[in-house]
C-alpha positions as a Markdown table, in Angstrom:
| # | Residue | x | y | z |
|---|---|---|---|---|
| 1 | Met | 0.0 | 0.0 | 0.0 |
| 2 | Ile | 1.2 | 3.5 | -0.8 |
| 3 | Asn | 0.5 | 6.2 | 1.8 |
| 4 | Ala | 0.5 | 9.9 | 1.1 |
| 5 | Lys | 2.2 | 12.4 | 3.3 |
| 6 | Val | 1.4 | 16.1 | 3.7 |
| 7 | Lys | 3.8 | 19.0 | 4.2 |
| 8 | Ile | 2.2 | 22.3 | 5.2 |
| 9 | Phe | 4.0 | 25.6 | 4.9 |
| 10 | Tyr | 2.8 | 28.9 | 6.4 |
| 11 | Glu | 4.6 | 32.3 | 6.2 |
| 12 | Asp | 3.8 | 36.0 | 6.5 |
| 13 | Tyr | 5.5 | 36.9 | 3.2 |
| 14 | Ala | 5.3 | 35.3 | -0.2 |
| 15 | His | 9.0 | 35.4 | -0.9 |
| 16 | Thr | 9.7 | 33.7 | 2.5 |
| 17 | Leu | 7.2 | 31.0 | 1.6 |
| 18 | Glu | 8.8 | 30.6 | -1.8 |
| 19 | Asn | 12.3 | 30.1 | -0.2 |
| 20 | Val | 11.0 | 27.6 | 2.4 |
| 21 | Val | 9.1 | 25.5 | -0.3 |
| 22 | Asn | 12.1 | 25.5 | -2.6 |
| 23 | Glu | 14.3 | 24.3 | 0.3 |
| 24 | Phe | 11.9 | 21.4 | 0.9 |
| 25 | Leu | 11.7 | 20.6 | -2.8 |
| 26 | Lys | 15.4 | 20.1 | -2.8 |
| 27 | Thr | 14.9 | 17.1 | -0.4 |
| 28 | Ile | 12.5 | 15.1 | -2.5 |
| 29 | Asp | 12.2 | 13.8 | -6.1 |
| 30 | Val | 9.6 | 15.6 | -8.2 |
| 31 | Arg | 8.0 | 12.2 | -9.0 |
| 32 | Gln | 7.0 | 12.0 | -5.3 |
| 33 | Ile | 4.6 | 14.9 | -5.6 |
| 34 | Ile | 0.9 | 14.1 | -5.9 |
| 35 | Lys | -0.6 | 17.5 | -5.6 |
| 36 | Thr | 0.2 | 21.1 | -4.5 |
| 37 | Glu | -2.0 | 23.9 | -3.2 |
| 38 | Tyr | -1.4 | 27.5 | -2.4 |
| 39 | Ser | -3.5 | 30.1 | -0.7 |
| 40 | Thr | -3.3 | 33.7 | 0.5 |
| 41 | Cys | -5.3 | 35.3 | 3.2 |
| 42 | Val | -5.7 | 39.0 | 3.8 |
| 43 | Ala | -7.3 | 40.4 | 7.0 |
| 44 | Ala | -7.9 | 44.0 | 7.5 |
| 45 | Gly | -7.5 | 45.1 | 11.1 |
| 46 | Gln | -8.1 | 48.5 | 12.7 |
| 47 | Tyr | -4.5 | 49.5 | 12.5 |
| 48 | Asn | -2.9 | 47.2 | 9.9 |
| 49 | Thr | -3.5 | 44.6 | 7.2 |
| 50 | Ile | -2.4 | 41.1 | 7.9 |
| 51 | Arg | -1.4 | 38.8 | 5.0 |
| 52 | Ser | -0.5 | 35.2 | 5.3 |
| 53 | His | 0.5 | 32.7 | 2.6 |
| 54 | Ser | 0.4 | 29.0 | 2.8 |
| 55 | Ala | 1.2 | 26.0 | 0.6 |
| 56 | Ile | 0.5 | 22.3 | 0.9 |
| 57 | Ile | 2.4 | 19.6 | -0.8 |
| 58 | Tyr | 1.0 | 16.1 | -0.9 |
| 59 | Tyr | 3.7 | 13.5 | -1.7 |
| 60 | Val | 4.7 | 9.9 | -1.2 |
| 61 | Glu | 7.8 | 8.6 | 0.3 |
| 62 | Tyr | 10.6 | 7.6 | -2.1 |
| 63 | Glu | 10.4 | 4.0 | -0.9 |
| 64 | Asp | 6.8 | 3.8 | -1.9 |
| 65 | Ile | 7.7 | 5.0 | -5.4 |
| 66 | Arg | 10.3 | 2.3 | -5.6 |
| 67 | Asp | 7.8 | -0.4 | -4.4 |
| 68 | Ala | 5.2 | 0.8 | -6.9 |
| 69 | Lys | 7.7 | 0.5 | -9.7 |
| 70 | Ile | 8.6 | -3.1 | -8.6 |
| 71 | Asp | 4.9 | -3.9 | -8.4 |
| 72 | Asn | 4.4 | -2.6 | -12.0 |
| 73 | Val | 7.2 | -4.8 | -13.3 |
| 74 | Leu | 5.8 | -7.9 | -11.5 |
| 75 | Glu | 2.3 | -7.2 | -12.9 |
| 76 | Ile | 3.6 | -7.0 | -16.5 |
| 77 | Lys | 5.2 | -10.4 | -16.3 |
């Protein structure tokens, strides 16, 4: 069975979020990614405006990809 994992990122600034996500992406293979999501929230307060940015990456462990490839080979034969 292949189980998905979720990595959630939350930052106050878009450029900071971009840097954090890029650092995480360096640690996994792009073939592990199932889905990505991004959102921005803006809240207007009495004295200031608050912005927050978040991203979610759904991915599978590298070992699960390797197991899936082996299963595919076994099914073909």
